[in-house]
PDB file of N, CA and C in Angstrom:
ATOM      1  N   MET A 813      13.407   0.556  29.298  1.00 68.00           N
ATOM      2  CA  MET A 813      14.290   1.625  28.916  1.00 68.00           C
ATOM      3  C   MET A 813      13.540   2.534  27.940  1.00 68.00           C
ATOM      4  N   PRO A 814      13.371   3.790  28.254  1.00 74.00           N
ATOM      5  CA  PRO A 814      12.612   4.690  27.379  1.00 74.00           C
ATOM      6  C   PRO A 814      13.385   5.021  26.104  1.00 74.00           C
ATOM      7  N   ALA A 815      12.634   5.403  25.089  1.00 75.00           N
ATOM      8  CA  ALA A 815      13.239   5.744  23.804  1.00 75.00           C
ATOM      9  C   ALA A 815      13.962   7.087  23.903  1.00 75.00           C
ATOM     10  N   ASN A 816      14.966   7.232  23.089  1.00 78.00           N
ATOM     11  CA  ASN A 816      15.702   8.487  23.020  1.00 78.00           C
ATOM     12  C   ASN A 816      14.834   9.524  22.313  1.00 78.00           C
ATOM     13  N   LYS A 817      14.697  10.699  22.881  1.00 75.00           N
ATOM     14  CA  LYS A 817      13.781  11.726  22.372  1.00 75.00           C
ATOM     15  C   LYS A 817      14.150  12.202  20.966  1.00 75.00           C
ATOM     16  N   LYS A 818      15.429  12.133  20.603  1.00 72.00           N
ATOM     17  CA  LYS A 818      15.810  12.636  19.287  1.00 72.00           C
ATOM     18  C   LYS A 818      15.342  11.720  18.159  1.00 72.00           C
ATOM     19  N   TYR A 819      14.964  10.474  18.452  1.00 68.00           N
ATOM     20  CA  TYR A 819      14.488   9.559  17.435  1.00 68.00           C
ATOM     21  C   TYR A 819      12.964   9.553  17.310  1.00 68.00           C
ATOM     22  N   LEU A 820      12.264  10.220  18.195  1.00 69.00           N
ATOM     23  CA  LEU A 820      10.807  10.255  18.148  1.00 69.00           C
ATOM     24  C   LEU A 820      10.323  11.396  17.268  1.00 69.00           C
ATOM     25  N   THR A 821       9.163  11.221  16.660  1.00 65.00           N
ATOM     26  CA  THR A 821       8.577  12.258  15.826  1.00 65.00           C
ATOM     27  C   THR A 821       7.956  13.320  16.724  1.00 65.00           C
ATOM     28  N   PRO A 822       8.423  14.584  16.633  1.00 71.00           N
ATOM     29  CA  PRO A 822       7.926  15.608  17.563  1.00 71.00           C
ATOM     30  C   PRO A 822       6.530  16.125  17.211  1.00 71.00           C
ATOM     31  N   SER A 823       6.174  16.132  15.954  1.00 82.00           N
ATOM     32  CA  SER A 823       4.917  16.737  15.528  1.00 82.00           C
ATOM     33  C   SER A 823       3.772  15.722  15.570  1.00 82.00           C
ATOM     34  N   PRO A 824       2.628  16.099  16.148  1.00 84.00           N
ATOM     35  CA  PRO A 824       1.478  15.183  16.124  1.00 84.00           C
ATOM     36  C   PRO A 824       0.943  14.964  14.710  1.00 84.00           C
ATOM     37  N   ALA A 825       1.066  15.974  13.840  1.00 87.00           N
ATOM     38  CA  ALA A 825       0.599  15.810  12.455  1.00 87.00           C
ATOM     39  C   ALA A 825       1.450  14.782  11.715  1.00 87.00           C
ATOM     40  N   GLN A 826       2.755  14.817  11.934  1.00 87.00           N
ATOM     41  CA  GLN A 826       3.636  13.827  11.304  1.00 87.00           C
ATOM     42  C   GLN A 826       3.366  12.429  11.852  1.00 87.00           C
ATOM     43  N   ARG A 827       3.119  12.350  13.133  1.00 88.00           N
ATOM     44  CA  ARG A 827       2.812  11.054  13.744  1.00 88.00           C
ATOM     45  C   ARG A 827       1.522  10.490  13.163  1.00 88.00           C
ATOM     46  N   PHE A 828       0.496  11.349  13.021  1.00 91.00           N
ATOM     47  CA  PHE A 828      -0.763  10.908  12.425  1.00 91.00           C
ATOM     48  C   PHE A 828      -0.557  10.484  10.974  1.00 91.00           C
ATOM     49  N   ALA A 829       0.251  11.236  10.222  1.00 91.00           N
ATOM     50  CA  ALA A 829       0.485  10.910   8.821  1.00 91.00           C
ATOM     51  C   ALA A 829       1.205   9.573   8.679  1.00 91.00           C
ATOM     52  N   LYS A 830       2.159   9.317   9.540  1.00 91.00           N
ATOM     53  CA  LYS A 830       2.882   8.045   9.472  1.00 91.00           C
ATOM     54  C   LYS A 830       1.986   6.872   9.831  1.00 91.00           C
ATOM     55  N   ILE A 831       1.204   7.034  10.891  1.00 91.00           N
ATOM     56  CA  ILE A 831       0.338   5.938  11.325  1.00 91.00           C
ATOM     57  C   ILE A 831      -0.749   5.672  10.295  1.00 91.00           C
ATOM     58  N   SER A 832      -1.374   6.724   9.782  1.00 93.00           N
ATOM     59  CA  SER A 832      -2.445   6.522   8.805  1.00 93.00           C
ATOM     60  C   SER A 832      -1.914   6.008   7.477  1.00 93.00           C
ATOM     61  N   SER A 833      -0.733   6.477   7.064  1.00 93.00           N
ATOM     62  CA  SER A 833      -0.179   5.950   5.812  1.00 93.00           C
ATOM     63  C   SER A 833       0.266   4.503   5.982  1.00 93.00           C
ATOM     64  N   ALA A 834       0.728   4.151   7.165  1.00 93.00           N
ATOM     65  CA  ALA A 834       1.118   2.765   7.398  1.00 93.00           C
ATOM     66  C   ALA A 834      -0.088   1.841   7.334  1.00 93.00           C
ATOM     67  N   ILE A 835      -1.170   2.226   7.999  1.00 94.00           N
ATOM     68  CA  ILE A 835      -2.335   1.341   8.072  1.00 94.00           C
ATOM     69  C   ILE A 835      -3.164   1.423   6.792  1.00 94.00           C
ATOM     70  N   LEU A 836      -3.665   2.607   6.468  1.00 95.00           N
ATOM     71  CA  LEU A 836      -4.560   2.737   5.311  1.00 95.00           C
ATOM     72  C   LEU A 836      -3.820   2.723   3.980  1.00 95.00           C
ATOM     73  N   GLY A 837      -2.739   3.482   3.900  1.00 94.00           N
ATOM     74  CA  GLY A 837      -2.003   3.552   2.642  1.00 94.00           C
ATOM     75  C   GLY A 837      -1.405   2.218   2.249  1.00 94.00           C
ATOM     76  N   GLY A 838      -0.835   1.510   3.219  1.00 94.00           N
ATOM     77  CA  GLY A 838      -0.280   0.191   2.933  1.00 94.00           C
ATOM     78  C   GLY A 838      -1.337  -0.799   2.491  1.00 94.00           C
ATOM     79  N   LEU A 839      -2.502  -0.733   3.109  1.00 95.00           N
ATOM     80  CA  LEU A 839      -3.601  -1.616   2.723  1.00 95.00           C
ATOM     81  C   LEU A 839      -4.086  -1.302   1.315  1.00 95.00           C
ATOM     82  N   ILE A 840      -4.232  -0.028   0.994  1.00 95.00           N
ATOM     83  CA  ILE A 840      -4.696   0.360  -0.337  1.00 95.00           C
ATOM     84  C   ILE A 840      -3.706  -0.083  -1.408  1.00 95.00           C
ATOM     85  N   VAL A 841      -2.422   0.104  -1.155  1.00 96.00           N
ATOM     86  CA  VAL A 841      -1.407  -0.290  -2.140  1.00 96.00           C
ATOM     87  C   VAL A 841      -1.410  -1.807  -2.333  1.00 96.00           C
ATOM     88  N   SER A 842      -1.474  -2.560  -1.252  1.00 95.00           N
ATOM     89  CA  SER A 842      -1.430  -4.016  -1.390  1.00 95.00           C
ATOM     90  C   SER A 842      -2.684  -4.554  -2.091  1.00 95.00           C
ATOM     91  N   VAL A 843      -3.841  -3.990  -1.806  1.00 94.00           N
ATOM     92  CA  VAL A 843      -5.067  -4.445  -2.473  1.00 94.00           C
ATOM     93  C   VAL A 843      -5.063  -4.060  -3.951  1.00 94.00           C
ATOM     94  N   MET A 844      -4.642  -2.834  -4.260  1.00 95.00           N
ATOM     95  CA  MET A 844      -4.604  -2.412  -5.665  1.00 95.00           C
ATOM     96  C   MET A 844      -3.574  -3.214  -6.455  1.00 95.00           C
ATOM     97  N   PHE A 845      -2.466  -3.583  -5.823  1.00 95.00           N
ATOM     98  CA  PHE A 845      -1.463  -4.415  -6.496  1.00 95.00           C
ATOM     99  C   PHE A 845      -2.056  -5.762  -6.880  1.00 95.00           C
ATOM    100  N   HIS A 846      -2.791  -6.382  -5.963  1.00 93.00           N
ATOM    101  CA  HIS A 846      -3.376  -7.677  -6.259  1.00 93.00           C
ATOM    102  C   HIS A 846      -4.545  -7.566  -7.234  1.00 93.00           C
ATOM    103  N   MET A 847      -5.267  -6.452  -7.215  1.00 92.00           N
ATOM    104  CA  MET A 847      -6.320  -6.259  -8.219  1.00 92.00           C
ATOM    105  C   MET A 847      -5.719  -6.102  -9.611  1.00 92.00           C
ATOM    106  N   ALA A 848      -4.591  -5.399  -9.704  1.00 92.00           N
ATOM    107  CA  ALA A 848      -3.918  -5.255 -11.000  1.00 92.00           C
ATOM    108  C   ALA A 848      -3.418  -6.605 -11.506  1.00 92.00           C
ATOM    109  N   LEU A 849      -2.896  -7.416 -10.599  1.00 91.00           N
ATOM    110  CA  LEU A 849      -2.475  -8.760 -11.008  1.00 91.00           C
ATOM    111  C   LEU A 849      -3.654  -9.603 -11.460  1.00 91.00           C
ATOM    112  N   ALA A 850      -4.772  -9.493 -10.759  1.00 90.00           N
ATOM    113  CA  ALA A 850      -5.948 -10.288 -11.101  1.00 90.00           C
ATOM    114  C   ALA A 850      -6.538  -9.880 -12.441  1.00 90.00           C
ATOM    115  N   ALA A 851      -6.340  -8.639 -12.851  1.00 90.00           N
ATOM    116  CA  ALA A 851      -6.880  -8.193 -14.131  1.00 90.00           C
ATOM    117  C   ALA A 851      -6.100  -8.762 -15.307  1.00 90.00           C
ATOM    118  N   TRP A 852      -4.827  -9.059 -15.107  1.00 90.00           N
ATOM    119  CA  TRP A 852      -3.994  -9.523 -16.217  1.00 90.00           C
ATOM    120  C   TRP A 852      -3.730 -11.023 -16.194  1.00 90.00           C
ATOM    121  N   PHE A 853      -3.817 -11.646 -15.031  1.00 89.00           N
ATOM    122  CA  PHE A 853      -3.560 -13.084 -14.924  1.00 89.00           C
ATOM    123  C   PHE A 853      -4.833 -13.789 -14.475  1.00 89.00           C
ATOM    124  N   ASP A 854      -4.754 -15.073 -14.255  1.00 86.00           N
ATOM    125  CA  ASP A 854      -5.921 -15.844 -13.821  1.00 86.00           C
ATOM    126  C   ASP A 854      -6.382 -15.328 -12.462  1.00 86.00           C
ATOM    127  N   HIS A 855      -7.574 -14.718 -12.449  1.00 84.00           N
ATOM    128  CA  HIS A 855      -8.013 -14.021 -11.240  1.00 84.00           C
ATOM    129  C   HIS A 855      -8.298 -14.968 -10.078  1.00 84.00           C
ATOM    130  N   VAL A 856      -8.676 -16.194 -10.333  1.00 87.00           N
ATOM    131  CA  VAL A 856      -8.946 -17.137  -9.249  1.00 87.00           C
ATOM    132  C   VAL A 856      -7.653 -17.458  -8.499  1.00 87.00           C
ATOM    133  N   ILE A 857      -6.601 -17.710  -9.225  1.00 90.00           N
ATOM    134  CA  ILE A 857      -5.323 -18.037  -8.590  1.00 90.00           C
ATOM    135  C   ILE A 857      -4.772 -16.833  -7.844  1.00 90.00           C
ATOM    136  N   VAL A 858      -4.895 -15.644  -8.426  1.00 88.00           N
ATOM    137  CA  VAL A 858      -4.379 -14.440  -7.773  1.00 88.00           C
ATOM    138  C   VAL A 858      -5.154 -14.155  -6.492  1.00 88.00           C
ATOM    139  N   ILE A 859      -6.458 -14.333  -6.506  1.00 87.00           N
ATOM    140  CA  ILE A 859      -7.264 -14.073  -5.307  1.00 87.00           C
ATOM    141  C   ILE A 859      -6.926 -15.063  -4.191  1.00 87.00           C
ATOM    142  N   ILE A 860      -6.734 -16.322  -4.553  1.00 91.00           N
ATOM    143  CA  ILE A 860      -6.366 -17.314  -3.543  1.00 91.00           C
ATOM    144  C   ILE A 860      -4.987 -17.008  -2.967  1.00 91.00           C
ATOM    145  N   THR A 861      -4.056 -16.652  -3.830  1.00 89.00           N
ATOM    146  CA  THR A 861      -2.703 -16.328  -3.369  1.00 89.00           C
ATOM    147  C   THR A 861      -2.679 -15.039  -2.563  1.00 89.00           C
ATOM    148  N   SER A 862      -3.549 -14.101  -2.910  1.00 88.00           N
ATOM    149  CA  SER A 862      -3.524 -12.796  -2.238  1.00 88.00           C
ATOM    150  C   SER A 862      -3.978 -12.873  -0.782  1.00 88.00           C
ATOM    151  N   THR A 863      -4.644 -13.940  -0.386  1.00 87.00           N
ATOM    152  CA  THR A 863      -5.028 -14.037   1.023  1.00 87.00           C
ATOM    153  C   THR A 863      -3.805 -14.054   1.924  1.00 87.00           C
ATOM    154  N   PHE A 864      -2.706 -14.580   1.430  1.00 92.00           N
ATOM    155  CA  PHE A 864      -1.472 -14.600   2.219  1.00 92.00           C
ATOM    156  C   PHE A 864      -0.520 -13.481   1.815  1.00 92.00           C
ATOM    157  N   SER A 865      -0.338 -13.302   0.510  1.00 93.00           N
ATOM    158  CA  SER A 865       0.668 -12.338   0.061  1.00 93.00           C
ATOM    159  C   SER A 865       0.248 -10.893   0.313  1.00 93.00           C
ATOM    160  N   ALA A 866      -1.046 -10.601   0.327  1.00 92.00           N
ATOM    161  CA  ALA A 866      -1.488  -9.231   0.614  1.00 92.00           C
ATOM    162  C   ALA A 866      -1.162  -8.849   2.049  1.00 92.00           C
ATOM    163  N   PHE A 867      -1.318  -9.774   2.964  1.00 93.00           N
ATOM    164  CA  PHE A 867      -0.984  -9.485   4.361  1.00 93.00           C
ATOM    165  C   PHE A 867       0.516  -9.264   4.532  1.00 93.00           C
ATOM    166  N   ILE A 868       1.323 -10.076   3.861  1.00 95.00           N
ATOM    167  CA  ILE A 868       2.779  -9.922   3.951  1.00 95.00           C
ATOM    168  C   ILE A 868       3.202  -8.589   3.347  1.00 95.00           C
ATOM    169  N   LEU A 869       2.643  -8.246   2.174  1.00 94.00           N
ATOM    170  CA  LEU A 869       2.977  -6.974   1.534  1.00 94.00           C
ATOM    171  C   LEU A 869       2.527  -5.800   2.396  1.00 94.00           C
ATOM    172  N   TRP A 870       1.364  -5.916   3.020  1.00 94.00           N
ATOM    173  CA  TRP A 870       0.854  -4.853   3.894  1.00 94.00           C
ATOM    174  C   TRP A 870       1.790  -4.641   5.081  1.00 94.00           C
ATOM    175  N   ALA A 871       2.257  -5.730   5.676  1.00 95.00           N
ATOM    176  CA  ALA A 871       3.180  -5.615   6.810  1.00 95.00           C
ATOM    177  C   ALA A 871       4.496  -4.959   6.392  1.00 95.00           C
ATOM    178  N   ILE A 872       4.991  -5.304   5.220  1.00 95.00           N
ATOM    179  CA  ILE A 872       6.226  -4.686   4.721  1.00 95.00           C
ATOM    180  C   ILE A 872       6.011  -3.199   4.476  1.00 95.00           C
ATOM    181  N   LEU A 873       4.878  -2.837   3.882  1.00 94.00           N
ATOM    182  CA  LEU A 873       4.588  -1.429   3.619  1.00 94.00           C
ATOM    183  C   LEU A 873       4.375  -0.643   4.910  1.00 94.00           C
ATOM    184  N   MET A 874       3.882  -1.298   5.960  1.00 94.00           N
ATOM    185  CA  MET A 874       3.752  -0.622   7.250  1.00 94.00           C
ATOM    186  C   MET A 874       5.116  -0.283   7.823  1.00 94.00           C
ATOM    187  N   VAL A 875       6.057  -1.194   7.712  1.00 94.00           N
ATOM    188  CA  VAL A 875       7.408  -0.938   8.207  1.00 94.00           C
ATOM    189  C   VAL A 875       8.061   0.180   7.401  1.00 94.00           C
ATOM    190  N   VAL A 876       7.883   0.143   6.078  1.00 93.00           N
ATOM    191  CA  VAL A 876       8.478   1.167   5.216  1.00 93.00           C
ATOM    192  C   VAL A 876       7.921   2.549   5.550  1.00 93.00           C
ATOM    193  N   ALA A 877       6.648   2.623   5.904  1.00 92.00           N
ATOM    194  CA  ALA A 877       6.048   3.918   6.236  1.00 92.00           C
ATOM    195  C   ALA A 877       6.691   4.540   7.469  1.00 92.00           C
ATOM    196  N   PHE A 878       7.087   3.734   8.415  1.00 89.00           N
ATOM    197  CA  PHE A 878       7.712   4.275   9.618  1.00 89.00           C
ATOM    198  C   PHE A 878       9.197   4.557   9.439  1.00 89.00           C
ATOM    199  N   LEU A 879       9.788   4.072   8.379  1.00 90.00           N
ATOM    200  CA  LEU A 879      11.198   4.361   8.119  1.00 90.00           C
ATOM    201  C   LEU A 879      11.401   5.747   7.519  1.00 90.00           C
ATOM    202  N   GLY A 880      10.374   6.281   6.870  1.00 86.00           N
ATOM    203  CA  GLY A 880      10.496   7.599   6.255  1.00 86.00           C
ATOM    204  C   GLY A 880      10.493   8.718   7.279  1.00 86.00           C
ATOM    205  N   LYS A 881      11.069   9.846   6.910  1.00 86.00           N
ATOM    206  CA  LYS A 881      11.110  10.991   7.820  1.00 86.00           C
ATOM    207  C   LYS A 881       9.830  11.823   7.750  1.00 86.00           C
ATOM    208  N   ASN A 882       9.220  11.904   6.570  1.00 88.00           N
ATOM    209  CA  ASN A 882       8.046  12.738   6.372  1.00 88.00           C
ATOM    210  C   ASN A 882       6.843  11.846   6.060  1.00 88.00           C
ATOM    211  N   GLY A 883       5.831  11.884   6.919  1.00 87.00           N
ATOM    212  CA  GLY A 883       4.652  11.055   6.730  1.00 87.00           C
ATOM    213  C   GLY A 883       3.830  11.445   5.528  1.00 87.00           C
ATOM    214  N   TRP A 884       3.798  12.739   5.209  1.00 91.00           N
ATOM    215  CA  TRP A 884       3.015  13.176   4.053  1.00 91.00           C
ATOM    216  C   TRP A 884       3.678  12.750   2.750  1.00 91.00           C
ATOM    217  N   LYS A 885       4.992  12.659   2.745  1.00 93.00           N
ATOM    218  CA  LYS A 885       5.700  12.174   1.563  1.00 93.00           C
ATOM    219  C   LYS A 885       5.399  10.687   1.353  1.00 93.00           C
ATOM    220  N   ILE A 886       5.332   9.933   2.430  1.00 94.00           N
ATOM    221  CA  ILE A 886       4.976   8.518   2.338  1.00 94.00           C
ATOM    222  C   ILE A 886       3.555   8.369   1.818  1.00 94.00           C
ATOM    223  N   TRP A 887       2.641   9.224   2.291  1.00 94.00           N
ATOM    224  CA  TRP A 887       1.272   9.204   1.801  1.00 94.00           C
ATOM    225  C   TRP A 887       1.242   9.459   0.294  1.00 94.00           C
ATOM    226  N   SER A 888       1.998  10.445  -0.165  1.00 95.00           N
ATOM    227  CA  SER A 888       1.986  10.757  -1.599  1.00 95.00           C
ATOM    228  C   SER A 888       2.570   9.613  -2.421  1.00 95.00           C
ATOM    229  N   ILE A 889       3.599   8.955  -1.912  1.00 95.00           N
ATOM    230  CA  ILE A 889       4.174   7.816  -2.632  1.00 95.00           C
ATOM    231  C   ILE A 889       3.164   6.673  -2.693  1.00 95.00           C
ATOM    232  N   TYR A 890       2.490   6.406  -1.583  1.00 95.00           N
ATOM    233  CA  TYR A 890       1.505   5.324  -1.565  1.00 95.00           C
ATOM    234  C   TYR A 890       0.307   5.636  -2.467  1.00 95.00           C
ATOM    235  N   LEU A 891      -0.142   6.883  -2.477  1.00 96.00           N
ATOM    236  CA  LEU A 891      -1.251   7.235  -3.354  1.00 96.00           C
ATOM    237  C   LEU A 891      -0.850   7.175  -4.817  1.00 96.00           C
ATOM    238  N   LEU A 892       0.363   7.578  -5.132  1.00 97.00           N
ATOM    239  CA  LEU A 892       0.848   7.492  -6.508  1.00 97.00           C
ATOM    240  C   LEU A 892       0.969   6.033  -6.938  1.00 97.00           C
ATOM    241  N   ALA A 893       1.483   5.180  -6.074  1.00 96.00           N
ATOM    242  CA  ALA A 893       1.583   3.755  -6.393  1.00 96.00           C
ATOM    243  C   ALA A 893       0.197   3.145  -6.575  1.00 96.00           C
ATOM    244  N   SER A 894      -0.758   3.551  -5.744  1.00 96.00           N
ATOM    245  CA  SER A 894      -2.131   3.056  -5.884  1.00 96.00           C
ATOM    246  C   SER A 894      -2.748   3.503  -7.200  1.00 96.00           C
ATOM    247  N   LEU A 895      -2.466   4.738  -7.578  1.00 97.00           N
ATOM    248  CA  LEU A 895      -2.982   5.241  -8.852  1.00 97.00           C
ATOM    249  C   LEU A 895      -2.389   4.474 -10.027  1.00 97.00           C
ATOM    250  N   VAL A 896      -1.107   4.177  -9.972  1.00 97.00           N
ATOM    251  CA  VAL A 896      -0.470   3.399 -11.040  1.00 97.00           C
ATOM    252  C   VAL A 896      -1.084   2.004 -11.119  1.00 97.00           C
ATOM    253  N   PHE A 897      -1.281   1.357  -9.982  1.00 96.00           N
ATOM    254  CA  PHE A 897      -1.893   0.032  -9.977  1.00 96.00           C
ATOM    255  C   PHE A 897      -3.347   0.087 -10.433  1.00 96.00           C
ATOM    256  N   PHE A 898      -4.045   1.182 -10.130  1.00 96.00           N
ATOM    257  CA  PHE A 898      -5.419   1.313 -10.604  1.00 96.00           C
ATOM    258  C   PHE A 898      -5.461   1.456 -12.111  1.00 96.00           C
ATOM    259  N   VAL A 899      -4.543   2.211 -12.695  1.00 96.00           N
ATOM    260  CA  VAL A 899      -4.492   2.357 -14.154  1.00 96.00           C
ATOM    261  C   VAL A 899      -4.199   1.011 -14.806  1.00 96.00           C
ATOM    262  N   ILE A 900      -3.268   0.255 -14.233  1.00 94.00           N
ATOM    263  CA  ILE A 900      -2.972  -1.085 -14.746  1.00 94.00           C
ATOM    264  C   ILE A 900      -4.201  -1.972 -14.643  1.00 94.00           C
ATOM    265  N   PHE A 901      -4.903  -1.893 -13.518  1.00 93.00           N
ATOM    266  CA  PHE A 901      -6.135  -2.661 -13.349  1.00 93.00           C
ATOM    267  C   PHE A 901      -7.201  -2.235 -14.350  1.00 93.00           C
ATOM    268  N   TYR A 902      -7.352  -0.944 -14.559  1.00 93.00           N
ATOM    269  CA  TYR A 902      -8.391  -0.442 -15.457  1.00 93.00           C
ATOM    270  C   TYR A 902      -8.171  -0.952 -16.885  1.00 93.00           C
ATOM    271  N   PHE A 903      -6.950  -0.808 -17.379  1.00 93.00           N
ATOM    272  CA  PHE A 903      -6.688  -1.262 -18.737  1.00 93.00           C
ATOM    273  C   PHE A 903      -6.703  -2.783 -18.843  1.00 93.00           C
ATOM    274  N   GLY A 904      -6.307  -3.465 -17.792  1.00 91.00           N
ATOM    275  CA  GLY A 904      -6.406  -4.920 -17.789  1.00 91.00           C
ATOM    276  C   GLY A 904      -7.841  -5.397 -17.765  1.00 91.00           C
ATOM    277  N   ASN A 905      -8.692  -4.666 -17.060  1.00 89.00           N
ATOM    278  CA  ASN A 905     -10.108  -5.020 -17.014  1.00 89.00           C
ATOM    279  C   ASN A 905     -10.801  -4.704 -18.334  1.00 89.00           C
ATOM    280  N   GLN A 906     -10.339  -3.696 -19.050  1.00 89.00           N
ATOM    281  CA  GLN A 906     -10.892  -3.395 -20.369  1.00 89.00           C
ATOM    282  C   GLN A 906     -10.491  -4.475 -21.375  1.00 89.00           C
ATOM    283  N   THR A 907      -9.272  -4.979 -21.247  1.00 88.00           N
ATOM    284  CA  THR A 907      -8.784  -6.006 -22.164  1.00 88.00           C
ATOM    285  C   THR A 907      -9.321  -7.381 -21.815  1.00 88.00           C
ATOM    286  N   ASN A 908      -9.261  -7.738 -20.541  1.00 80.00           N
ATOM    287  CA  ASN A 908      -9.707  -9.042 -20.056  1.00 80.00           C
ATOM    288  C   ASN A 908     -10.749  -8.860 -18.968  1.00 80.00           C
ATOM    289  N   PRO A 909     -12.029  -8.697 -19.318  1.00 79.00           N
ATOM    290  CA  PRO A 909     -13.038  -8.479 -18.266  1.00 79.00           C
ATOM    291  C   PRO A 909     -13.143  -9.680 -17.332  1.00 79.00           C
ATOM    292  N   LEU A 910     -13.306  -9.398 -16.030  1.00 70.00           N
ATOM    293  CA  LEU A 910     -13.401 -10.463 -15.049  1.00 70.00           C
ATOM    294  C   LEU A 910     -14.753 -11.158 -15.094  1.00 70.00           C
ATOM    295  N   VAL A 911     -15.769 -10.465 -15.518  1.00 69.00           N
ATOM    296  CA  VAL A 911     -17.117 -11.050 -15.530  1.00 69.00           C
ATOM    297  C   VAL A 911     -17.482 -11.469 -16.925  1.00 69.00           C
TER     298      VAL A 911
END
């Protein structure tokens, strides 16, 4: 049974934005989240746990990316979240260096 045309994204740019934000943006957010956790908590435990939880978080973020109406808005939200997690990681790494 084919999909109803009114539910499909008509613009190729929006389709590209949704797909790329789902794959790349979700991956960046999930990795930066776990890096921020590793900077503030025991990094060995966080890295071991992230092998499973990063994949689950990535899958959830992929679904969320396709629920939005505007792919570029999803990209901006994911980049902003990545920037916030990077700042948390940066200050955590300054306070508690991993090496």
